[in-house]
PDB file of C-alpha atoms in Angstrom:
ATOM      1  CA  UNK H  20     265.104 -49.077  83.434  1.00 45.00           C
ATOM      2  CA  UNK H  21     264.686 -49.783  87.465  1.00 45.00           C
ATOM      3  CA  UNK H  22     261.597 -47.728  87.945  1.00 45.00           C
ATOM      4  CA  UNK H  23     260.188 -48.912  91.370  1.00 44.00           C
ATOM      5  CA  UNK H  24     257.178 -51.064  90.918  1.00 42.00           C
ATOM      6  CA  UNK H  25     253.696 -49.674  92.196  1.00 47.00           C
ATOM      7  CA  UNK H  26     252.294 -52.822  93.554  1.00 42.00           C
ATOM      8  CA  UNK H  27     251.390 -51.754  96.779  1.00 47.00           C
ATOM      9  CA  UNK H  28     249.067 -49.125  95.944  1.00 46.00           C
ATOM     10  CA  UNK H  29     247.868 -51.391  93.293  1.00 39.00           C
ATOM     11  CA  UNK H  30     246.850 -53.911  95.986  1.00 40.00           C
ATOM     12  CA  UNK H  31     245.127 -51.180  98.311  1.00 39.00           C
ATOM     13  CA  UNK H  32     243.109 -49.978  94.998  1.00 43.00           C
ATOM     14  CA  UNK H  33     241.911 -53.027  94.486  1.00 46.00           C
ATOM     15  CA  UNK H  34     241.171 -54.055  98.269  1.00 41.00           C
ATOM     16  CA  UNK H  35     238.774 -50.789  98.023  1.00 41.00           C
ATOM     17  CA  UNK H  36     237.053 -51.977  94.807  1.00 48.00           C
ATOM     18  CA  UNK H  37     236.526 -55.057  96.337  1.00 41.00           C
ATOM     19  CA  UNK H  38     234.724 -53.895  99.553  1.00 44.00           C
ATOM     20  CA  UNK H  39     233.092 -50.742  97.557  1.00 45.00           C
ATOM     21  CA  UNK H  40     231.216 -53.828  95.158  1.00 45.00           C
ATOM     22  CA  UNK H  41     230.575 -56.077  97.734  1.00 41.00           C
ATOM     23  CA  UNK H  42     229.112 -53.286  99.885  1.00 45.00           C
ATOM     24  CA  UNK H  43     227.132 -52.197  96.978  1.00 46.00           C
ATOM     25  CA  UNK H  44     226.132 -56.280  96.544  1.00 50.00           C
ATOM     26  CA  UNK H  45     224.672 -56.114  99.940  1.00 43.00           C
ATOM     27  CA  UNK H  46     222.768 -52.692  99.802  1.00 46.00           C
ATOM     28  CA  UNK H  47     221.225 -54.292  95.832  1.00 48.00           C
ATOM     29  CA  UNK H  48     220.299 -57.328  97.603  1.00 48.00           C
ATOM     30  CA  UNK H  49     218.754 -55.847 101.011  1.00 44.00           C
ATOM     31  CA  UNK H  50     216.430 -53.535  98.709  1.00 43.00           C
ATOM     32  CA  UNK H  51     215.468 -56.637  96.401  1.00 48.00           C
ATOM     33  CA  UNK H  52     214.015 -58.160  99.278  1.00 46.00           C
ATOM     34  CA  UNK H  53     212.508 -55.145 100.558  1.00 48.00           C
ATOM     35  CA  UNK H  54     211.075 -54.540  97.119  1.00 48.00           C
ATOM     36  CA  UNK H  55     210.210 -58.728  96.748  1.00 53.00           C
ATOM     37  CA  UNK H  56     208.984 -59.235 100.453  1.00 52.00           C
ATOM     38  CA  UNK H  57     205.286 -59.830 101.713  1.00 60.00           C
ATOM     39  CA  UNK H  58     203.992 -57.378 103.760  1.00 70.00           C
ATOM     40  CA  UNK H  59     204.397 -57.868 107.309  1.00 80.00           C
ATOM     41  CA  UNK H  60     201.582 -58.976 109.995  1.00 68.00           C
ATOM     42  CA  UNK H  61     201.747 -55.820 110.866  1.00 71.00           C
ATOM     43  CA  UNK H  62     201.423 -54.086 107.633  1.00 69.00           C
ATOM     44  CA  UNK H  63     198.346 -56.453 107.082  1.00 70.00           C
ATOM     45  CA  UNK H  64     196.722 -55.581 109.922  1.00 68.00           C
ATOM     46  CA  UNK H  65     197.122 -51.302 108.780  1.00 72.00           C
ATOM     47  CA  UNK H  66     195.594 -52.251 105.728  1.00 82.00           C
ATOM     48  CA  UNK H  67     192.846 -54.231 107.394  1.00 79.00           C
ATOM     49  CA  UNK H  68     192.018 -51.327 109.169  1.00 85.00           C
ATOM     50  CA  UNK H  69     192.392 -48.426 106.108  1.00 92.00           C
ATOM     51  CA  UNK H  70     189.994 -50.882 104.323  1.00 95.00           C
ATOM     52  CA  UNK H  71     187.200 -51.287 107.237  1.00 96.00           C
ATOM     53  CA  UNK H  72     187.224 -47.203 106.843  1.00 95.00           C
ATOM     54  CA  UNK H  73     186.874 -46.638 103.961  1.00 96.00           C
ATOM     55  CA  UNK H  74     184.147 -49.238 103.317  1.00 97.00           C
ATOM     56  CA  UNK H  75     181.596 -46.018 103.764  1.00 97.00           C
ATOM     57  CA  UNK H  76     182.425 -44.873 100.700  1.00 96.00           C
ATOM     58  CA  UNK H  77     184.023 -47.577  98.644  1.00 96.00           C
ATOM     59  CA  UNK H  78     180.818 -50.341  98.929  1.00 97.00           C
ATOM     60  CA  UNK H  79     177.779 -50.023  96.495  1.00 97.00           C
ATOM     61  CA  UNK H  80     175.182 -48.744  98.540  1.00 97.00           C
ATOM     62  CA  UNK H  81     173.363 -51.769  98.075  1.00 97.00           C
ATOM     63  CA  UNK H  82     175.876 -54.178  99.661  1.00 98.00           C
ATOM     64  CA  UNK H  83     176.040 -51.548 103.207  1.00 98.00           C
ATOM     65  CA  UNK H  84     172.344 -51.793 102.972  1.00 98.00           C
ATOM     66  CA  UNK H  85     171.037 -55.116 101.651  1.00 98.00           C
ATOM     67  CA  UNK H  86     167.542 -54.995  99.864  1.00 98.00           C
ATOM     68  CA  UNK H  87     166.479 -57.479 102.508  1.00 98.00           C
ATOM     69  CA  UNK H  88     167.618 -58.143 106.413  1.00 98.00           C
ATOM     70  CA  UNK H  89     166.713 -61.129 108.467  1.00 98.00           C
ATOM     71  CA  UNK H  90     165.207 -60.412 111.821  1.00 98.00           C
ATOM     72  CA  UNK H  91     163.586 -62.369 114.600  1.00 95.00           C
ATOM     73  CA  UNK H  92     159.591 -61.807 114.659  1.00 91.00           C
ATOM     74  CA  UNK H  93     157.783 -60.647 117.596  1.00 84.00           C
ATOM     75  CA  UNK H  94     155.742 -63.854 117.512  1.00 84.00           C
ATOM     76  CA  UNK H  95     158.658 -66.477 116.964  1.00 86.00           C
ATOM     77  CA  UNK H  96     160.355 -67.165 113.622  1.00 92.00           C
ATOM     78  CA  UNK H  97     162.118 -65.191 111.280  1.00 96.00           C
ATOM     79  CA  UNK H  98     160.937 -62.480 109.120  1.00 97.00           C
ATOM     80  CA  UNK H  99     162.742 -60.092 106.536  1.00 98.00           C
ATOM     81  CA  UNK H 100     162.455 -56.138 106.712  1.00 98.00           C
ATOM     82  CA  UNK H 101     162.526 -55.090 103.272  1.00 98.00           C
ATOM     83  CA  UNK H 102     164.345 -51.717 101.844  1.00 98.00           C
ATOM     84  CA  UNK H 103     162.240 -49.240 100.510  1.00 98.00           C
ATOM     85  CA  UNK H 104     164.790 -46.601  99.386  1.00 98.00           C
ATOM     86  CA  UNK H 105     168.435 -45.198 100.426  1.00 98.00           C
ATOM     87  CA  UNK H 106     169.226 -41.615 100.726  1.00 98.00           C
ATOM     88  CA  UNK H 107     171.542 -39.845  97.989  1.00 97.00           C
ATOM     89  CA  UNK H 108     172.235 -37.147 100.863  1.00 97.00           C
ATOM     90  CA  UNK H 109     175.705 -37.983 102.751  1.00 97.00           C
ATOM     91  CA  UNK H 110     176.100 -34.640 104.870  1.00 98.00           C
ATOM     92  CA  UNK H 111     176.516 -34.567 108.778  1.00 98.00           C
ATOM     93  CA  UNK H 112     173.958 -31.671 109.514  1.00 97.00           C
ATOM     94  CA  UNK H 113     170.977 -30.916 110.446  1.00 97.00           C
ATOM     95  CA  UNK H 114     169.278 -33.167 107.542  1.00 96.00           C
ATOM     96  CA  UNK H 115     170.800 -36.441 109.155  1.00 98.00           C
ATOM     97  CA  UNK H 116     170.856 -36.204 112.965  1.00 98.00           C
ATOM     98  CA  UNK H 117     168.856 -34.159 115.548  1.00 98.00           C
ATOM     99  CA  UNK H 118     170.774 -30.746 116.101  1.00 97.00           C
ATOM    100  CA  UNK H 119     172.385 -31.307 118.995  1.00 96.00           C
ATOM    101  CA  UNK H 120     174.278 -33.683 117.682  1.00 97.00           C
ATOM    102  CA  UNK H 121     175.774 -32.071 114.836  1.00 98.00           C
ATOM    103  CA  UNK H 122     178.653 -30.690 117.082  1.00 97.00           C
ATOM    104  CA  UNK H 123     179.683 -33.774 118.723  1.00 97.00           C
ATOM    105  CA  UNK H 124     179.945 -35.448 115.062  1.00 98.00           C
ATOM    106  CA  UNK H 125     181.528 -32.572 113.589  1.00 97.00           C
ATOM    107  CA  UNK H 126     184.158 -32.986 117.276  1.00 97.00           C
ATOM    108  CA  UNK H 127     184.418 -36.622 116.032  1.00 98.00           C
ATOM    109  CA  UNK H 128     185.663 -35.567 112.115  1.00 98.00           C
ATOM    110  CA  UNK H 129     182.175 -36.655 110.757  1.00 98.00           C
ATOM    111  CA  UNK H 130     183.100 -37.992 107.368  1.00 98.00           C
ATOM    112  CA  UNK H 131     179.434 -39.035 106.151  1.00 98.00           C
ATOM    113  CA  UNK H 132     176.130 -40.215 107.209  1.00 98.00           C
ATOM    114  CA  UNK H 133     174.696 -42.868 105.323  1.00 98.00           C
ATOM    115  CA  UNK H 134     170.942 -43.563 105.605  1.00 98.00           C
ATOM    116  CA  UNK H 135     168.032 -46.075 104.778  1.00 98.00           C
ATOM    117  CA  UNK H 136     164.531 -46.747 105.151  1.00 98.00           C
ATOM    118  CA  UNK H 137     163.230 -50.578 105.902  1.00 98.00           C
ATOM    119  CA  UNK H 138     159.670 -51.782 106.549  1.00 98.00           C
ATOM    120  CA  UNK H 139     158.824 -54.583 108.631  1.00 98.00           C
ATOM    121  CA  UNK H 140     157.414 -58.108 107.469  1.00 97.00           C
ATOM    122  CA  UNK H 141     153.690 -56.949 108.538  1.00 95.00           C
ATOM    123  CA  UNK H 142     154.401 -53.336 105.977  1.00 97.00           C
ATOM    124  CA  UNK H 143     153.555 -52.060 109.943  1.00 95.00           C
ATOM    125  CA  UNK H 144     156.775 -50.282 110.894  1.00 97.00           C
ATOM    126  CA  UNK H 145     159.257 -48.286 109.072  1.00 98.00           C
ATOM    127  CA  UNK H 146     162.838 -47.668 110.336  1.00 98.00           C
ATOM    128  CA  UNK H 147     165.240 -45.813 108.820  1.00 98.00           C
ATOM    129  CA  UNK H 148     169.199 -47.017 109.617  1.00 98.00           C
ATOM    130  CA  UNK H 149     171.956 -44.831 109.530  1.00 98.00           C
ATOM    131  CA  UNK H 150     175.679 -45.231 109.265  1.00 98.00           C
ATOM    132  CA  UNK H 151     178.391 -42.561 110.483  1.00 98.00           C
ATOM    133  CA  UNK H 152     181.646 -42.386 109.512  1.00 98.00           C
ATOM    134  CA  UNK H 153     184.122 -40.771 111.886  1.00 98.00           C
ATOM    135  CA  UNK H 154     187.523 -40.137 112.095  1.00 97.00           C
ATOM    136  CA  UNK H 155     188.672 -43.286 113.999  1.00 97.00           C
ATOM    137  CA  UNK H 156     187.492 -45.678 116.820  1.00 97.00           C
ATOM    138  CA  UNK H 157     188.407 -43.741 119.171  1.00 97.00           C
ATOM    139  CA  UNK H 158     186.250 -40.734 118.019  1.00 98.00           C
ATOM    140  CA  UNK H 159     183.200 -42.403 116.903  1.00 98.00           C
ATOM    141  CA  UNK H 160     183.129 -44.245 120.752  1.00 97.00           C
ATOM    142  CA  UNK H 161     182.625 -40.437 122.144  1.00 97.00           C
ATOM    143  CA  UNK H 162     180.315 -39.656 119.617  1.00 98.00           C
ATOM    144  CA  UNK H 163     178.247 -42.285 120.398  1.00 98.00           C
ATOM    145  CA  UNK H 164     177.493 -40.453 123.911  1.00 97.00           C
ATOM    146  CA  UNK H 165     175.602 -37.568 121.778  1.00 97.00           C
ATOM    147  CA  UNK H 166     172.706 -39.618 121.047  1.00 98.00           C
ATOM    148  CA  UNK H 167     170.305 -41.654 123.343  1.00 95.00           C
ATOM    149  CA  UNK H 168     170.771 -45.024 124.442  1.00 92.00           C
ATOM    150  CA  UNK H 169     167.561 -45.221 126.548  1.00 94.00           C
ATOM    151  CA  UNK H 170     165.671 -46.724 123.543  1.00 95.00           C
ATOM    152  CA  UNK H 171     163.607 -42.592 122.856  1.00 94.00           C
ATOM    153  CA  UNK H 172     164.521 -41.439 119.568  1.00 96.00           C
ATOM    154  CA  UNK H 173     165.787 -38.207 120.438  1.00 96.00           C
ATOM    155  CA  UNK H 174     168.569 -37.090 120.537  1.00 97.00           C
ATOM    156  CA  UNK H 175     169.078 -39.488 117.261  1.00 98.00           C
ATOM    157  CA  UNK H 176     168.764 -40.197 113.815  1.00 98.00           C
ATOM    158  CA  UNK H 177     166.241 -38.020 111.134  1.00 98.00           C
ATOM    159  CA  UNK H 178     164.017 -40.513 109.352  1.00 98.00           C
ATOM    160  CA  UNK H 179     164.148 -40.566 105.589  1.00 98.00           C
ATOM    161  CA  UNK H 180     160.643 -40.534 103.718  1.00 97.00           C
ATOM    162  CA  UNK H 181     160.350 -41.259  99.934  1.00 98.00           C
ATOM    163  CA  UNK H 182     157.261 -40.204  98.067  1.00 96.00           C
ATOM    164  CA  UNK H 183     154.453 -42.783  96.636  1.00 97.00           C
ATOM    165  CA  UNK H 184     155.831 -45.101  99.026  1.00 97.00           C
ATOM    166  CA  UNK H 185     154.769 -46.496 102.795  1.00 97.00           C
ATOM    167  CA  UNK H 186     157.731 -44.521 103.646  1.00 98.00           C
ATOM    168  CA  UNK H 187     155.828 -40.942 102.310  1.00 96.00           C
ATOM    169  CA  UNK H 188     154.924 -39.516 105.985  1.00 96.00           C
ATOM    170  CA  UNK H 189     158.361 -41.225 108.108  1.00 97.00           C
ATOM    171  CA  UNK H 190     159.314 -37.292 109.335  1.00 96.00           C
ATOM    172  CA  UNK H 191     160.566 -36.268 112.632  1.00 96.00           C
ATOM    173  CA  UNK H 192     157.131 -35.901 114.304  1.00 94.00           C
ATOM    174  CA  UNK H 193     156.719 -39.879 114.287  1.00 95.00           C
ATOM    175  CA  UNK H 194     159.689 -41.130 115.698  1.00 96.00           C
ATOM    176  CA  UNK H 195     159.055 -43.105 118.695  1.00 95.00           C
ATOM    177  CA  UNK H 196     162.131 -44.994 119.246  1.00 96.00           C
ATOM    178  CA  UNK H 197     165.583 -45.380 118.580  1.00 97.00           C
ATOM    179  CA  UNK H 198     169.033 -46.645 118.848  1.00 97.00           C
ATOM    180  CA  UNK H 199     172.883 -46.293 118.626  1.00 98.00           C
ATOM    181  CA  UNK H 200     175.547 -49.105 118.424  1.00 98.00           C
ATOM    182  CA  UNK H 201     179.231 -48.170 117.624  1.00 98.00           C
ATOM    183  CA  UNK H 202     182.424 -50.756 116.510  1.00 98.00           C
ATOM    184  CA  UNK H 203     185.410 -49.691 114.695  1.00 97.00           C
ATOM    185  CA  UNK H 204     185.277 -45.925 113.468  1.00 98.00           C
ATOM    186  CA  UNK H 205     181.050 -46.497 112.786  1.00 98.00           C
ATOM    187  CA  UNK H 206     178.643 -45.444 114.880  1.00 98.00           C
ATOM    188  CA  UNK H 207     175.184 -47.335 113.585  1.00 98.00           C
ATOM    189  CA  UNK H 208     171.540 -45.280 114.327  1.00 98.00           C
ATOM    190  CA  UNK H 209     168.219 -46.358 114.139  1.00 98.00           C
ATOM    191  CA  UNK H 210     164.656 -44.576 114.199  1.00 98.00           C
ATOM    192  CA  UNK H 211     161.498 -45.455 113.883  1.00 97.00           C
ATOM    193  CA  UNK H 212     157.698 -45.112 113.905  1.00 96.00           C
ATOM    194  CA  UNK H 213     154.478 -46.323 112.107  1.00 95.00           C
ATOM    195  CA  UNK H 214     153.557 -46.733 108.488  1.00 96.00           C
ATOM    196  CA  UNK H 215     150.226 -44.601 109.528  1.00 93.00           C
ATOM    197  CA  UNK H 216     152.348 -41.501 110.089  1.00 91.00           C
ATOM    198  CA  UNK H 217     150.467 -41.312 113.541  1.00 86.00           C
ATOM    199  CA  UNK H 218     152.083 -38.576 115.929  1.00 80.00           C
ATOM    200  CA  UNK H 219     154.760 -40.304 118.243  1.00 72.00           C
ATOM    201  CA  UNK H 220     152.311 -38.685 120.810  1.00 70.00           C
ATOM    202  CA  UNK H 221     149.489 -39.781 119.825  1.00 68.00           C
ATOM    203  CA  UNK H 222     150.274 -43.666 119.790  1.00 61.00           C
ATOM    204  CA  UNK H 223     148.957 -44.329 122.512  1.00 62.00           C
ATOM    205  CA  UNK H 224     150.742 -47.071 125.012  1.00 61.00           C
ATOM    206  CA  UNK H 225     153.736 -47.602 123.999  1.00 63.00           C
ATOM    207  CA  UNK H 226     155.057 -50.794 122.468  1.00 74.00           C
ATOM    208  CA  UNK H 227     158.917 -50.473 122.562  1.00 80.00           C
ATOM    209  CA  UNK H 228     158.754 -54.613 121.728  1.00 89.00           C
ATOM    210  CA  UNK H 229     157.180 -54.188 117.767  1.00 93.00           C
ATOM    211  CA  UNK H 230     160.320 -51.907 117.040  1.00 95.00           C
ATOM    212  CA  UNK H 231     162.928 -54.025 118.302  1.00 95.00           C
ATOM    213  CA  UNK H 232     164.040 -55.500 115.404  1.00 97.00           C
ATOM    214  CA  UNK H 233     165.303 -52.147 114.218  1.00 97.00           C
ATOM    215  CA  UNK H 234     167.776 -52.621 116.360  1.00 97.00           C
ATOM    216  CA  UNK H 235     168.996 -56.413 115.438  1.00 97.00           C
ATOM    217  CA  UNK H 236     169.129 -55.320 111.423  1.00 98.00           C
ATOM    218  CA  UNK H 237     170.970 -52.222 112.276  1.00 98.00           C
ATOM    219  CA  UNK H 238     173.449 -54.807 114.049  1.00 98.00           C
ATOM    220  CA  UNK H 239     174.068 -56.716 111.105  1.00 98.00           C
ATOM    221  CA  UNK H 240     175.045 -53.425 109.411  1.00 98.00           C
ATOM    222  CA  UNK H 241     177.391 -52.228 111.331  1.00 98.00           C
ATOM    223  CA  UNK H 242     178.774 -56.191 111.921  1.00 98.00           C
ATOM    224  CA  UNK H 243     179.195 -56.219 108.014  1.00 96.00           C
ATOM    225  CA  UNK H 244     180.980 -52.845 107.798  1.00 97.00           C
ATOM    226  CA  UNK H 245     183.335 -52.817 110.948  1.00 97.00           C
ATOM    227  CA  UNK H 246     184.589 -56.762 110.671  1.00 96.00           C
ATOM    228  CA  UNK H 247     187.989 -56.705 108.961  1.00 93.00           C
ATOM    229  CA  UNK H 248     188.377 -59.077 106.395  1.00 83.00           C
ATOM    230  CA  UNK H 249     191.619 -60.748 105.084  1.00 68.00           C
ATOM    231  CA  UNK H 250     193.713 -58.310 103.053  1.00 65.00           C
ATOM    232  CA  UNK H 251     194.309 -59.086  99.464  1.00 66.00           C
ATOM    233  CA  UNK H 252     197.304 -56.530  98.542  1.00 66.00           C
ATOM    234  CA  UNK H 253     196.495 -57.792  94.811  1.00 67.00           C
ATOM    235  CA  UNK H 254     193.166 -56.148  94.982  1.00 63.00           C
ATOM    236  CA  UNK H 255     192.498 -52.600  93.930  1.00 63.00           C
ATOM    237  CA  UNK H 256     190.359 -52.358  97.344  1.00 57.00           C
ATOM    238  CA  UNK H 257     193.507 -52.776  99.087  1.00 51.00           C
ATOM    239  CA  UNK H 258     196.595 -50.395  99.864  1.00 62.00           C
ATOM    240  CA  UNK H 259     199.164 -52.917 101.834  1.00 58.00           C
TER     241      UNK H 259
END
């Protein structure tokens, strides 16, 4: 029998298989390594960032507001301010800032406030801190334009009292200064007034230097919560 041999289509077959399992060699191996790679620097630095924003909410309490912050005193040294209670409330109304700065937050995508109250070394001073968490960098630096910068505590941050403590009469009426600092998506408020719950008004002369160091712990707040740290993608706090 001289049936014609089908070698040449046997050949082409085979060619194909050949480039169809080496192509299919090349796509395997190009999604190993994008399954088995590190994450870039740039993916790193994403993940820094998602991490710094979510630190709000994420952080015990505690660790955002220290039972204890180190301060320089008025007369030269170092002295501690010492945390007399954190608020459970988180909300971005009325209850945490003056009113007309709830719009400008709520502008900024206001995700929380977080607040504080400290005393002073001498049990003189109180000073509640607060942190707000906003929808980006961006936002929170245009938020910070709501609130005053001139050292007066209004427009600004509500104080936080807590009964059967030096912190019982720390409401509005006492403020008599204040502050705002901002880095990353955080802007970081401070108010304060006396332990005596005197009217702001009636105070007297005022003494913007023996509330000063509201300001310098409410620095090392928002220092601690807005530095990005070194991503650890094997760490639950992490999304690399």
């Amino acid at each position: 029998m001289n049936a014609a041999r089908p070698w040449p289509i046997l050949v082409v077959a085979s060619a194909l298989t050949l480039i169809c399992a080496v192509a299919a060699g090349v796509a395997g191996s190009a999604a190993g390594t994008e399954l088995t790679r590190g994450p870039t620097a740039a993916e790193l630095r994403a993940a820094a960032h998602r991490e710094v924003a979510g630190r709000w909410r994420t952080w015990p309490a505690g660790r955002i507001f220290p039972e204890t912050l180190p301060y320089s005193a008025e007369q030269g040294g170092r002295e501690r301010a010492t945390r007399i209670g954190i608020s459970p409330r988180t909300g971005c109304g009325r209850d945490a800032v003056d009113a007309a700065a709830v719009k400008a937050l709520r502008q900024a995508g206001c995700k929380g406030v977080l607040r504080a109250t400290y005393v002073d070394a001498l049990r003189g001073v109180l000073v509640t801190i607060g942190v707000v968490a906003l929808r980006d960098e961006a936002h929170a630096e245009r938020a910070r334009d709501a609130f005053s910068d001139t050292g007066k505590p209004t427009p600004g941050l509500r104080p936080v009292s807590f009964q059967a403590t030096l912190a019982d009469r720390f409401t509005p009426g006492v403020r008599e200064a204040g502050s705002v600092r901002q880095a990353g998506p955080y802007l970081v408020l401070t108010t304060s007034g006396q332990v005596d719950g005197r009217p702001s008004a009636a105070a007297g002369e005022a003494r913007p230097s023996i509330f000063a160091f509201a300001t310098e712990i409410s620095e090392q707040v928002l220092t601690r919560l807005s530095t990005p740290g070194m991503p650890d993608c094997a760490s639950g706090e992490w999304r690399c």
